[in-house]
Coordinates of N, CA and C in Angstrom, one line a residue:
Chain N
X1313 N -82.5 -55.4 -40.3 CA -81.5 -54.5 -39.9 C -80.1 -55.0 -40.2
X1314 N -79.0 -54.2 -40.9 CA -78.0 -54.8 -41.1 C -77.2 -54.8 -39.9
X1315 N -76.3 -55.6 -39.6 CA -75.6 -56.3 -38.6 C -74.4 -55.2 -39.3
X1316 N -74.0 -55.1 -39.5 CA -72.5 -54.1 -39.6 C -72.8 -52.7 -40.6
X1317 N -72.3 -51.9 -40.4 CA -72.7 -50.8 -40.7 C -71.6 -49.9 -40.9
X1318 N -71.4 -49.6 -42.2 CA -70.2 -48.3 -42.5 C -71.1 -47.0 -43.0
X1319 N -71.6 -46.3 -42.4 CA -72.4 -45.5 -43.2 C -71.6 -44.5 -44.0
X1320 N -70.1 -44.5 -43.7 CA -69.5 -43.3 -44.6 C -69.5 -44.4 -46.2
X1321 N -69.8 -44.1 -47.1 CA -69.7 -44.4 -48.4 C -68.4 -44.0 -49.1
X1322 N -67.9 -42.9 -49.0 CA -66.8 -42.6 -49.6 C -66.1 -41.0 -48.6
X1323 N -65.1 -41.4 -48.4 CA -64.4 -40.2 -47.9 C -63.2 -39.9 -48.3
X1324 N -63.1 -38.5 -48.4 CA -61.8 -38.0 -49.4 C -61.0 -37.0 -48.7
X1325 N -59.7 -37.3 -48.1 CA -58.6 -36.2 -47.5 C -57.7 -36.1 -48.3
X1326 N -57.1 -35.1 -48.1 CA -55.7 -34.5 -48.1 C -54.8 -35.6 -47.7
X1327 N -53.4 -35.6 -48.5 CA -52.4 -36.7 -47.5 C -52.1 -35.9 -46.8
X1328 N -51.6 -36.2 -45.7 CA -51.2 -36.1 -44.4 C -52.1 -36.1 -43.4
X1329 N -53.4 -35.7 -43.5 CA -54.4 -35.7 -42.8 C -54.7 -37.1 -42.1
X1330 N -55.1 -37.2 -40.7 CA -55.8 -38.4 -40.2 C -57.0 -38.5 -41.1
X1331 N -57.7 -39.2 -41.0 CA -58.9 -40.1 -41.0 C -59.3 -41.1 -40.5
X1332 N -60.8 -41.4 -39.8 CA -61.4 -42.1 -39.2 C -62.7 -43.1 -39.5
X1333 N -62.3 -44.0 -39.9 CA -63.7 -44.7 -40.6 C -64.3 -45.5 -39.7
X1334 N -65.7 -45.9 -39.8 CA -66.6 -46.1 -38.8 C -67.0 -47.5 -39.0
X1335 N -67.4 -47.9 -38.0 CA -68.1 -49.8 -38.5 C -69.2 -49.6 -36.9
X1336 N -69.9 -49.9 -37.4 CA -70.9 -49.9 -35.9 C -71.5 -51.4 -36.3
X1337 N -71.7 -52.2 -35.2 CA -72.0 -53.5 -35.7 C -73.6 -53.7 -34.5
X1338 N -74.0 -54.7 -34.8 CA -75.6 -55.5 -33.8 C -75.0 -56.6 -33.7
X1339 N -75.1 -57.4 -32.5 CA -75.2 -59.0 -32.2 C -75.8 -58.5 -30.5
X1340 N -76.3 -60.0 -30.6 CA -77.0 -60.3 -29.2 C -75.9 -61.0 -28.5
X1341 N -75.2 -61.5 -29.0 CA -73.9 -63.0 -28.8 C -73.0 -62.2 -27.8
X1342 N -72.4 -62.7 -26.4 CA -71.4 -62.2 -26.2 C -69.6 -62.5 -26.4
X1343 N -69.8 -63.2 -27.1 CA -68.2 -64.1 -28.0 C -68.4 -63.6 -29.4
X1344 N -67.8 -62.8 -29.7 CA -68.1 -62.5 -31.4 C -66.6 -61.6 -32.0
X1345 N -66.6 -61.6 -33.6 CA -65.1 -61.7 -33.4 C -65.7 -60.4 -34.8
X1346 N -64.5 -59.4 -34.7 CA -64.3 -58.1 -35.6 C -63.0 -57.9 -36.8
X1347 N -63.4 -57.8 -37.5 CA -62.5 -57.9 -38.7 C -62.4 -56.4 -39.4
X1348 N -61.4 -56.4 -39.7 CA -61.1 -54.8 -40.8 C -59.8 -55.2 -42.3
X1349 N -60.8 -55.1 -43.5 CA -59.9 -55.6 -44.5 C -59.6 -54.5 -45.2
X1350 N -58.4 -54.5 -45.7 CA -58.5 -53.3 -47.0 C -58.3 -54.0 -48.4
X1351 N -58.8 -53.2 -49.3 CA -59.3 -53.7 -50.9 C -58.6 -52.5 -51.8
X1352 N -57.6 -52.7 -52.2 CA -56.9 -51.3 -52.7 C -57.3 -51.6 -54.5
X1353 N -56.9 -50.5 -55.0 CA -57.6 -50.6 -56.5 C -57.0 -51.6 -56.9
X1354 N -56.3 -52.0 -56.8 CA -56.0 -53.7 -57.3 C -56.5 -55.1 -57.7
X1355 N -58.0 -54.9 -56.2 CA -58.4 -55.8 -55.9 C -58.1 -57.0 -54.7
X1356 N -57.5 -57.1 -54.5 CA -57.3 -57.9 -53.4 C -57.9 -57.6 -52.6
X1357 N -58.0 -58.2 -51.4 CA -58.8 -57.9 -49.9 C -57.0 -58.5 -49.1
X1358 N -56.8 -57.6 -48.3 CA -55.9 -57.8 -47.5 C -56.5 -57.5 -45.9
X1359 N -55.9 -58.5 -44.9 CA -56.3 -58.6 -44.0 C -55.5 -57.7 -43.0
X1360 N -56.3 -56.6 -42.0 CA -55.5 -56.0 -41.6 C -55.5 -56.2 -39.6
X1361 N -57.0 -56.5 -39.4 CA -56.8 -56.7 -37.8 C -57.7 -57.9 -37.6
X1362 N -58.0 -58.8 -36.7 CA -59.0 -59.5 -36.1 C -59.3 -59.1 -34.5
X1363 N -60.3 -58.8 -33.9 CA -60.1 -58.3 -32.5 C -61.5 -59.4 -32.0
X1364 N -61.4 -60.0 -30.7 CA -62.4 -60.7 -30.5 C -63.4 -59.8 -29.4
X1365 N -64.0 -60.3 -29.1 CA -64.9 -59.1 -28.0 C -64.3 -59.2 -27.1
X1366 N -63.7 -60.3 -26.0 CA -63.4 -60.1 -24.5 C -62.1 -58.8 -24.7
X1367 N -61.3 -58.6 -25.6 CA -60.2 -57.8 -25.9 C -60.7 -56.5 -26.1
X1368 N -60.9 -55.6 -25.1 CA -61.2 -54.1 -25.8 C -60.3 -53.3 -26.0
X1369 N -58.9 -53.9 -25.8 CA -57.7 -52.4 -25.5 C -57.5 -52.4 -27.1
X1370 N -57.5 -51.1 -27.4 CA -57.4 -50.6 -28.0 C -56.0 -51.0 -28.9
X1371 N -55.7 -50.8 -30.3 CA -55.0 -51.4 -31.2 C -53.9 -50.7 -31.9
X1372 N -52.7 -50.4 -32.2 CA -51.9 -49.7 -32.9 C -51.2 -50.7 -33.7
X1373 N -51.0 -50.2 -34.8 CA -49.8 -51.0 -36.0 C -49.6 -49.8 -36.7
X1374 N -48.4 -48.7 -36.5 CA -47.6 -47.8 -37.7 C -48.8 -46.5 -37.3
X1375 N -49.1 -46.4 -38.4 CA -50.4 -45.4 -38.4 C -51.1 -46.0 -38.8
X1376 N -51.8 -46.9 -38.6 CA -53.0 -48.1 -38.0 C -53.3 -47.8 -36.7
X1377 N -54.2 -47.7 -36.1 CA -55.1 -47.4 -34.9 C -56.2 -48.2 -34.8
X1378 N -57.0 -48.9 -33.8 CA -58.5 -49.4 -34.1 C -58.8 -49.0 -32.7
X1379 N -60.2 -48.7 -32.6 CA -60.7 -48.1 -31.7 C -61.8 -49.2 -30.8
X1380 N -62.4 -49.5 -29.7 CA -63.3 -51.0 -30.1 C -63.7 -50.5 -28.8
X1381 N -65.0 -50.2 -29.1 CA -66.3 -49.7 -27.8 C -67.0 -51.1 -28.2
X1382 N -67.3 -51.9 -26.5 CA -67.9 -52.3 -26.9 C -69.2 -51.6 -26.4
X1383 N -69.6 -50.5 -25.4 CA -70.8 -49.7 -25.2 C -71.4 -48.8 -26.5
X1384 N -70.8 -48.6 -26.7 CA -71.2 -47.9 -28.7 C -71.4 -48.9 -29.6
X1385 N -70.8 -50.0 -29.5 CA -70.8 -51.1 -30.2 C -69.9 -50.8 -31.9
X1386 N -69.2 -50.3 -31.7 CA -68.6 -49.8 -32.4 C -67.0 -50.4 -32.3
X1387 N -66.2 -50.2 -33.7 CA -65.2 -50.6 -33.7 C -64.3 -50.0 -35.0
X1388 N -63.9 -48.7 -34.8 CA -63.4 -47.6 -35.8 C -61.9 -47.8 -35.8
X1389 N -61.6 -47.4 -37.1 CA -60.1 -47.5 -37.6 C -59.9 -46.2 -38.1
X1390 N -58.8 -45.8 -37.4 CA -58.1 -44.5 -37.3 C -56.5 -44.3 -38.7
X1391 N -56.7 -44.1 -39.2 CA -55.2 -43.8 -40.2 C -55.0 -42.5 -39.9
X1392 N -53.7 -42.7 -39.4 CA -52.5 -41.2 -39.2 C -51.8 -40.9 -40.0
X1393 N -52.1 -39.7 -40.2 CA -50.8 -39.2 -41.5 C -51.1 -39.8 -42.6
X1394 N -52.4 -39.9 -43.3 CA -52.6 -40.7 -44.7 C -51.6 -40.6 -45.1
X1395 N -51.5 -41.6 -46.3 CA -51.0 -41.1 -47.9 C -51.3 -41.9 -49.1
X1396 N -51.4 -41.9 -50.1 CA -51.7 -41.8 -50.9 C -51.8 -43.6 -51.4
X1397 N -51.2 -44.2 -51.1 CA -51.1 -45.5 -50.8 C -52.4 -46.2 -49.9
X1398 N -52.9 -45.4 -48.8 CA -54.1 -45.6 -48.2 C -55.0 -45.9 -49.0
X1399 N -55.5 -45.0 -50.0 CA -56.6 -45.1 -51.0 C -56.7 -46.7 -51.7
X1400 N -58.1 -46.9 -51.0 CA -58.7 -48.4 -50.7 C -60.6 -48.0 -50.6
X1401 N -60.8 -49.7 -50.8 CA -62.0 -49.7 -49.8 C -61.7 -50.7 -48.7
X1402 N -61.9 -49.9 -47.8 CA -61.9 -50.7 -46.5 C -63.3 -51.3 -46.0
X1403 N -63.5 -52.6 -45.5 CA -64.2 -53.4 -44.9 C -63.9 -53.7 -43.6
X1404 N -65.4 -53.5 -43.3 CA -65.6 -53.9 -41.8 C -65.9 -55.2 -42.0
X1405 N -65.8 -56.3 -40.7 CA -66.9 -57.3 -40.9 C -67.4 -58.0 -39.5
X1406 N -67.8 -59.0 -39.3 CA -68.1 -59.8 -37.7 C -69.1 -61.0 -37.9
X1407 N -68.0 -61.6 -37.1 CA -68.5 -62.8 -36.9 C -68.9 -63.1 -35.2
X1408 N -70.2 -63.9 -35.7 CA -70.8 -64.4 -34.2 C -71.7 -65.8 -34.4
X1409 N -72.4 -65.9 -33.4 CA -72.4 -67.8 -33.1 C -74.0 -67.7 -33.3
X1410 N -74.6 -66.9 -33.8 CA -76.0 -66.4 -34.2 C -76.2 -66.5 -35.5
X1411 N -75.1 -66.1 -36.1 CA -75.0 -66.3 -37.6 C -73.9 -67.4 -37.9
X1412 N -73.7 -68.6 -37.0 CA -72.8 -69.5 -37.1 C -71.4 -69.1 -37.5
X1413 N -71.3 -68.1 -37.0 CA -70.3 -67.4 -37.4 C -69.5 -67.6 -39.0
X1414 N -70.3 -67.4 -39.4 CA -69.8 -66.7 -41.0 C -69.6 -65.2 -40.7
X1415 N -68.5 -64.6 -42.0 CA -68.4 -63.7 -41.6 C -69.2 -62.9 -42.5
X1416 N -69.8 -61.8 -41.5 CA -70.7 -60.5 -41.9 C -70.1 -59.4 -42.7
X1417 N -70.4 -59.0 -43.7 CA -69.3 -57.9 -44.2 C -70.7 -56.5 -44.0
X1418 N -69.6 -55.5 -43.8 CA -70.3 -54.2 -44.2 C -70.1 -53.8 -45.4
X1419 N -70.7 -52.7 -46.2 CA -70.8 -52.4 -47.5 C -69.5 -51.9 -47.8
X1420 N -68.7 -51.1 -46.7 CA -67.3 -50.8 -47.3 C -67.3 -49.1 -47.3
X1421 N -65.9 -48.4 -46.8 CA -65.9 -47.3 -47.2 C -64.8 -47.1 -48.0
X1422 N -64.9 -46.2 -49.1 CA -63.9 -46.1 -50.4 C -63.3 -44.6 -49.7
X1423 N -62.0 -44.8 -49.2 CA -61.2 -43.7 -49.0 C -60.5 -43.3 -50.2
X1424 N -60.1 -42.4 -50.3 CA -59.5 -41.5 -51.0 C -58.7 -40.7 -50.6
X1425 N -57.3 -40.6 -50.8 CA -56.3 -39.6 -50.3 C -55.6 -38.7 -51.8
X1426 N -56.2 -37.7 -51.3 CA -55.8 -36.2 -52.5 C -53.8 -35.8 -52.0
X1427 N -53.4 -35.9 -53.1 CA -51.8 -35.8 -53.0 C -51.4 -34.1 -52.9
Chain L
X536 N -44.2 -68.9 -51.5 CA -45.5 -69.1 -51.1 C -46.0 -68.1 -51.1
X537 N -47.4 -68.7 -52.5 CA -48.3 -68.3 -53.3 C -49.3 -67.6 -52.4
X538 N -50.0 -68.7 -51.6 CA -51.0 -67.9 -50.6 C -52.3 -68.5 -51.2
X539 N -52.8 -68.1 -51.6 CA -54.4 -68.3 -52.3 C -54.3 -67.7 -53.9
X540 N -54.2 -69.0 -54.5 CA -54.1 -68.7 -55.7 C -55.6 -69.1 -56.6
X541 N -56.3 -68.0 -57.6 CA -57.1 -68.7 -58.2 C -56.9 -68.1 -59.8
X542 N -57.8 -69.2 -60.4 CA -57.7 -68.9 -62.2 C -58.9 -69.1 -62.3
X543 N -59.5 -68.6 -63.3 CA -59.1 -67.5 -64.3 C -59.2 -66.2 -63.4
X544 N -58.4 -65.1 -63.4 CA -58.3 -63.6 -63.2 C -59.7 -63.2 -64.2
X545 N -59.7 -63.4 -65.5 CA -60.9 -62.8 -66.3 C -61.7 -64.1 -67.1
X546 N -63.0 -63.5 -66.6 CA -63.6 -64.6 -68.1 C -65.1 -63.9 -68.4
X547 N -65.1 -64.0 -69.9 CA -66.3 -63.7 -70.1 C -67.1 -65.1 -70.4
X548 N -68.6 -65.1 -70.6 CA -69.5 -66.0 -70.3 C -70.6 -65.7 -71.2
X549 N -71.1 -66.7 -72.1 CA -72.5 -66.1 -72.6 C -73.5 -66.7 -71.5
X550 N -74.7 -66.4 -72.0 CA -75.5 -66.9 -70.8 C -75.9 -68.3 -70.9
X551 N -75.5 -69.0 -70.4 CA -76.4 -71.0 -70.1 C -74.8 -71.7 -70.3
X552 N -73.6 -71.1 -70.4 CA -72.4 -71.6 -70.6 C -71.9 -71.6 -69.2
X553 N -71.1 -73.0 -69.1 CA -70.8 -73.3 -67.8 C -68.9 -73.1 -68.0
X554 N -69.3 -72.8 -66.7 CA -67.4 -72.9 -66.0 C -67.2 -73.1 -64.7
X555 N -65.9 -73.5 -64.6 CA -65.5 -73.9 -63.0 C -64.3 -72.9 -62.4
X556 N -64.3 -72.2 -61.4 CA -63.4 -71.4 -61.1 C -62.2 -72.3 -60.3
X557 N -61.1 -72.2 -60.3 CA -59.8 -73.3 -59.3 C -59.8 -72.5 -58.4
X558 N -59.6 -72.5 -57.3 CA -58.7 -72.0 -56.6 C -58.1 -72.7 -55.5
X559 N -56.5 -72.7 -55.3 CA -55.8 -73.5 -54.3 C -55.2 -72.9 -53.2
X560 N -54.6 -73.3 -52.6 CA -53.8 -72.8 -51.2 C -53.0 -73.8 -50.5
X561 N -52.3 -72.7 -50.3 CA -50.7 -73.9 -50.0 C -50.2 -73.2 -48.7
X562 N -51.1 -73.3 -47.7 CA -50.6 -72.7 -46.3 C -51.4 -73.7 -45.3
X563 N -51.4 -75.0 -45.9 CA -51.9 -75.9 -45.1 C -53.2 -75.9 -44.3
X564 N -54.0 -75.1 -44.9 CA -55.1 -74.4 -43.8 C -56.2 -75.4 -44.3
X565 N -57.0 -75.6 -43.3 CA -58.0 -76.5 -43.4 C -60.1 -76.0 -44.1
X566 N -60.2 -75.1 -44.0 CA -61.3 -74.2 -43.9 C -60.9 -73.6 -45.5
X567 N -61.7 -73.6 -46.4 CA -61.5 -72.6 -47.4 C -63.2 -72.3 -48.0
X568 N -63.4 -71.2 -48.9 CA -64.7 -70.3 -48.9 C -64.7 -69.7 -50.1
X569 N -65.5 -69.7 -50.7 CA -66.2 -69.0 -51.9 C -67.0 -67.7 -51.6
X570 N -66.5 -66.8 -52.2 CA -67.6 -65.0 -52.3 C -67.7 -64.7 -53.3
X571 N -69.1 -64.1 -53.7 CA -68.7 -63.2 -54.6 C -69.0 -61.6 -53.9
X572 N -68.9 -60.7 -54.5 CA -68.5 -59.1 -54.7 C -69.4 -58.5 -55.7
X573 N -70.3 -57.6 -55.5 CA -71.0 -57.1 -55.9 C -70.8 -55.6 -55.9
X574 N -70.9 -54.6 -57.0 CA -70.7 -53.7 -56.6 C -71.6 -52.6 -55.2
X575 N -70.4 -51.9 -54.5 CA -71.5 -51.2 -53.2 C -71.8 -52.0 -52.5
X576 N -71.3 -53.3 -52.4 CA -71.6 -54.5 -51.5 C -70.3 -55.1 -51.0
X577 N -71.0 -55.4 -49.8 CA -69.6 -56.5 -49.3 C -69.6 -57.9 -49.5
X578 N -68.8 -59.0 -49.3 CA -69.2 -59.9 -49.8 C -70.0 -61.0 -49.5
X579 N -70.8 -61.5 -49.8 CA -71.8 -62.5 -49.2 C -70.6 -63.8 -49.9
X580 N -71.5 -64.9 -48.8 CA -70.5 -66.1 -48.8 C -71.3 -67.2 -49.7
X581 N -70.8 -68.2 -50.8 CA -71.6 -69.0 -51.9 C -72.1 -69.9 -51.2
X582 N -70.1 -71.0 -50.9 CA -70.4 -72.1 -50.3 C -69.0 -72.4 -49.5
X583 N -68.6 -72.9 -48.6 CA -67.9 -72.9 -47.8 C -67.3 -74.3 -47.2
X584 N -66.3 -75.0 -47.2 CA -65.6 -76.3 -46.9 C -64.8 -76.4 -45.5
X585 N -65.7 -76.6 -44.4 CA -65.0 -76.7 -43.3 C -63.8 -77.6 -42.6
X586 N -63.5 -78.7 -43.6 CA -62.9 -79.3 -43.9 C -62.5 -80.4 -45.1
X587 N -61.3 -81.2 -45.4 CA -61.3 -82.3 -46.4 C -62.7 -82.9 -46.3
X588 N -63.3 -82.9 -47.5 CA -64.2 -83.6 -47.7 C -65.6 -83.4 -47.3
X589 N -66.0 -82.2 -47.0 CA -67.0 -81.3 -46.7 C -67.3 -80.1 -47.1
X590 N -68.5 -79.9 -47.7 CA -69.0 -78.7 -48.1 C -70.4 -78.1 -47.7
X591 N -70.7 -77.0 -47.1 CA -71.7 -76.3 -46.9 C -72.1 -75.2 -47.3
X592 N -73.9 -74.9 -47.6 CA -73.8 -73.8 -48.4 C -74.4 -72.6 -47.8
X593 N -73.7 -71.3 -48.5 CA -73.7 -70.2 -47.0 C -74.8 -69.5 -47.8
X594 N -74.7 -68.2 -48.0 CA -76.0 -67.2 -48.2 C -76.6 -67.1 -49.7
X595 N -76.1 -67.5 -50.1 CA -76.5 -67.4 -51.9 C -75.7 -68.1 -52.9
X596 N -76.3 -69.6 -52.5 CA -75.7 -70.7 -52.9 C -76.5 -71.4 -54.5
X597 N -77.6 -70.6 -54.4 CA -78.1 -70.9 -56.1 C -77.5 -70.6 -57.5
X598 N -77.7 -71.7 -58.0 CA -76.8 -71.5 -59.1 C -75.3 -72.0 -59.3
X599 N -74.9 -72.3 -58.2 CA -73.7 -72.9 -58.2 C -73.2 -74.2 -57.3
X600 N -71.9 -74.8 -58.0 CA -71.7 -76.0 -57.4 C -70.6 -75.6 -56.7
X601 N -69.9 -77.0 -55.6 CA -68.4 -77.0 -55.4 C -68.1 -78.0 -55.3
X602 N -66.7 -78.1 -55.0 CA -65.9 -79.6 -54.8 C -64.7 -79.2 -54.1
X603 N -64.7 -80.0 -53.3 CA -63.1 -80.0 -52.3 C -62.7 -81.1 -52.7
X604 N -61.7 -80.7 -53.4 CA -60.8 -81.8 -54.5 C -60.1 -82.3 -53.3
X605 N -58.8 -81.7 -52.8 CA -58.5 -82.0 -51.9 C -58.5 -81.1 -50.3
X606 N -57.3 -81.2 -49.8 CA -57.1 -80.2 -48.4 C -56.7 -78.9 -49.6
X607 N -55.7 -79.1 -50.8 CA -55.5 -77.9 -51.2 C -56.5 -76.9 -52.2
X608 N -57.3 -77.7 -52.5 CA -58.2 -77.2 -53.7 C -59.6 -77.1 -53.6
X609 N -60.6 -76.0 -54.0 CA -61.7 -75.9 -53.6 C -62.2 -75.2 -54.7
X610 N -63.1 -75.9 -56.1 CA -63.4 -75.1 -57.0 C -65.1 -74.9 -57.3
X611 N -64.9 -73.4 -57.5 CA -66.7 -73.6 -57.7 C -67.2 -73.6 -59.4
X612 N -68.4 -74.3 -59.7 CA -68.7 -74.2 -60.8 C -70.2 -73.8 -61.0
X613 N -70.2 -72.9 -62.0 CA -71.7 -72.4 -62.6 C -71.8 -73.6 -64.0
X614 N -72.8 -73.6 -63.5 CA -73.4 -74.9 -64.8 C -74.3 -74.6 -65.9
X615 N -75.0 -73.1 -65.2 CA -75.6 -72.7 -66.4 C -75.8 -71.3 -66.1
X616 N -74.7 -70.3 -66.7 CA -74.4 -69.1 -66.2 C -75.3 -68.1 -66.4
X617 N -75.8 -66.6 -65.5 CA -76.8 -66.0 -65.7 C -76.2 -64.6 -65.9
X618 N -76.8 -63.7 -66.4 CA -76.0 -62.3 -66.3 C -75.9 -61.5 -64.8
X619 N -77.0 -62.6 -63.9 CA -76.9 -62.0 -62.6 C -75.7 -62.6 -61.7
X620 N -75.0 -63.7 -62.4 CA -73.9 -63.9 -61.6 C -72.5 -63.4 -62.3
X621 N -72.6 -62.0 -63.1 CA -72.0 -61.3 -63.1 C -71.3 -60.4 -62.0
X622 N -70.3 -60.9 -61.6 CA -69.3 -60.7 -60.3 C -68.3 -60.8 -60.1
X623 N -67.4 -60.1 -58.8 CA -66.2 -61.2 -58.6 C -65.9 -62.3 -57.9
X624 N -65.5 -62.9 -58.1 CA -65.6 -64.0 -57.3 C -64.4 -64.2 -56.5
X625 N -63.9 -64.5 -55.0 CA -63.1 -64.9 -54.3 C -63.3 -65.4 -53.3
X626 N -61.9 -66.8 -53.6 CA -61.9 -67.7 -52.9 C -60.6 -67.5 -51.1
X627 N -61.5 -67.8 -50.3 CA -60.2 -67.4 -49.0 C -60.1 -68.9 -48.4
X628 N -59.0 -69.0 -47.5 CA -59.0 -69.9 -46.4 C -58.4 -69.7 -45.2
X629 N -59.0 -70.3 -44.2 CA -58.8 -70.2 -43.1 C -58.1 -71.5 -42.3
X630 N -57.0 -71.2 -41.1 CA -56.3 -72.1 -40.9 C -57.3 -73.6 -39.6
X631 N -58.3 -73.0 -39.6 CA -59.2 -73.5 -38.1 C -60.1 -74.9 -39.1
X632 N -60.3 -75.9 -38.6 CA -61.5 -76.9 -39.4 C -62.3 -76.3 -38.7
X633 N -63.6 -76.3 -39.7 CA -65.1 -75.3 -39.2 C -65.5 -74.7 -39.9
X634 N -65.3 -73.8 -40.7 CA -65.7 -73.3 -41.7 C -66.2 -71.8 -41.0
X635 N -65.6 -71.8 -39.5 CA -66.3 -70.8 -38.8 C -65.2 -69.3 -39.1
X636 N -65.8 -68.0 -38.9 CA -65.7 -66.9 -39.2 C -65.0 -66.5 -38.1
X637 N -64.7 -67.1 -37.2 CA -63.9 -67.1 -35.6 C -62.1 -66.4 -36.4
X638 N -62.0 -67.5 -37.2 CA -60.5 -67.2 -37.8 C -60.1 -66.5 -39.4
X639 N -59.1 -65.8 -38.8 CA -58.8 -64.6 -40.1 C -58.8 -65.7 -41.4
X640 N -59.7 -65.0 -42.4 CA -59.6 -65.7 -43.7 C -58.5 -64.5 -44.5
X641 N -57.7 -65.6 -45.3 CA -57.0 -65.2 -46.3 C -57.4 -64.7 -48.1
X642 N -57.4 -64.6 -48.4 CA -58.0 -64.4 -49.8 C -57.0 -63.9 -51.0
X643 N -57.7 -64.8 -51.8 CA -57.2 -65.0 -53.2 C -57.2 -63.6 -54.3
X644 N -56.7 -63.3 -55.0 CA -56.7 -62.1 -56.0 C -58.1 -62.0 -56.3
X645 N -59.0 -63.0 -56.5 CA -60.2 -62.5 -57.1 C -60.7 -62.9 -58.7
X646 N -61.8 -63.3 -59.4 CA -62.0 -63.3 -60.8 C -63.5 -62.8 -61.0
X647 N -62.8 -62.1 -62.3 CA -63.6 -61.0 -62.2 C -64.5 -61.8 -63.6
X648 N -65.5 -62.1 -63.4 CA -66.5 -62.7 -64.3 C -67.9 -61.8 -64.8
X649 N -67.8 -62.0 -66.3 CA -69.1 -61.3 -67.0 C -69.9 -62.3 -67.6
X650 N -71.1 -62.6 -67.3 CA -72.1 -63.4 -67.9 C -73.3 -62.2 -69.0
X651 N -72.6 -62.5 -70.4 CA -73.6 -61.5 -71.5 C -75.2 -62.3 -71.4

């Protein structure tokens, strides 16, 4: 079973429009730590949040949001007001003491923002 | 300040031809890490230096070597290149000794390698 999980593959808005990308993660560990990268057509991976499990309050930077259930087990990032600059693939990832904490990547969702 | 720098950006490869990828870092961080990038994939980890003078190897460490030259340098090399390690490769580091996934890794631009 994979340990992190973006099932959206590719999602495409309108600028201005929110969007909401998903990461649903598995661990048995209760110390485990959450990552969200973005990969813009460039190439890079840029680092955008680290949240550890004891922290569930929820996250803002600009129109950056992250969302972090840990009863859903979930840990979603919200973008407000796309634009056009958004357009990336964003990575989920998590680290825990099960997998000696390396970090786990999800497959990634390829946003797209239409101008 | 560079950040995580690595070379070559591009290289092509025929197959059984070896190369070493550099990559350095100048943010004093102790932890640095090798991935590669697959397409539709995220990235699995090669081999990983928890500190000067240590190296461990993470999920799909065949086929390749490393060396932690020093605190700033961490290079991996294929010795005898395959069309399946056609990838990109990137190197990060993290500021924590450990090699552990606890702390934000930084990362390098990336090289983008073809094995014919």
């Amino acid at each position: 079973a994979q340990k992190v999980t973006q099932a959206q593959t590719e999602i495409s808005v309108v600028e201005k429009e929110d969007v909401t990308l998903d990461c649903v993660y598995e661990t048995r560990d209760t110390t485990y730590y959450l990552f969200w990268y973005k990969q813009p057509p460039s190439g890079e991976l840029v680092f955008l949040i680290r949240r550890n499990s004891f922290d569930e309050q929820n996250e803002i930077s600009g129109r950056y949001s992250w969302n972090f259930q840990k009863s859903t087990s979930s840990f979603n990032f919200t973008i407000t007001a796309s634009q056009v600059v958004d357009s990336a693939v964003y990575f989920c990832a998590l680290s825990e003491a099960e997998s000696n904490y390396q970090l786990i990547w999800g497959a990634g969702t390829k946003l797209i923002i239409k101008p | 300040n560079a950040g995580v720098t690595q070379t070559p950006k591009f290289q092509v490869l025929k197959t059984g031809q070896s190369m070493t990828l550099q990559c350095a870092q100048d943010m004093n961080h102790n932890s640095m890490y090798w991935y590669r990038q697959d397409p539709g994939m995220g990235l699995r980890l090669i081999y990983y230096s928890a500190s000067e003078g240590t190296t461990d190897k993470g999920e799909v460490p065949n086929g390749y070597n490393v060396s932690r030259l020093n605190k700033r340098e961490f290079s991996l090399r294929l010795e005898s290149a395959a069309p399946s390690q056609t990838s990109v490769y990137f190197c990060a580091s993290s500021a924590v000794a450990g090699g552990r996934g606890t702390d934000t890794q930084y990362f390098g631009p990336g090289t983008r390698l073809t094995v014919l």
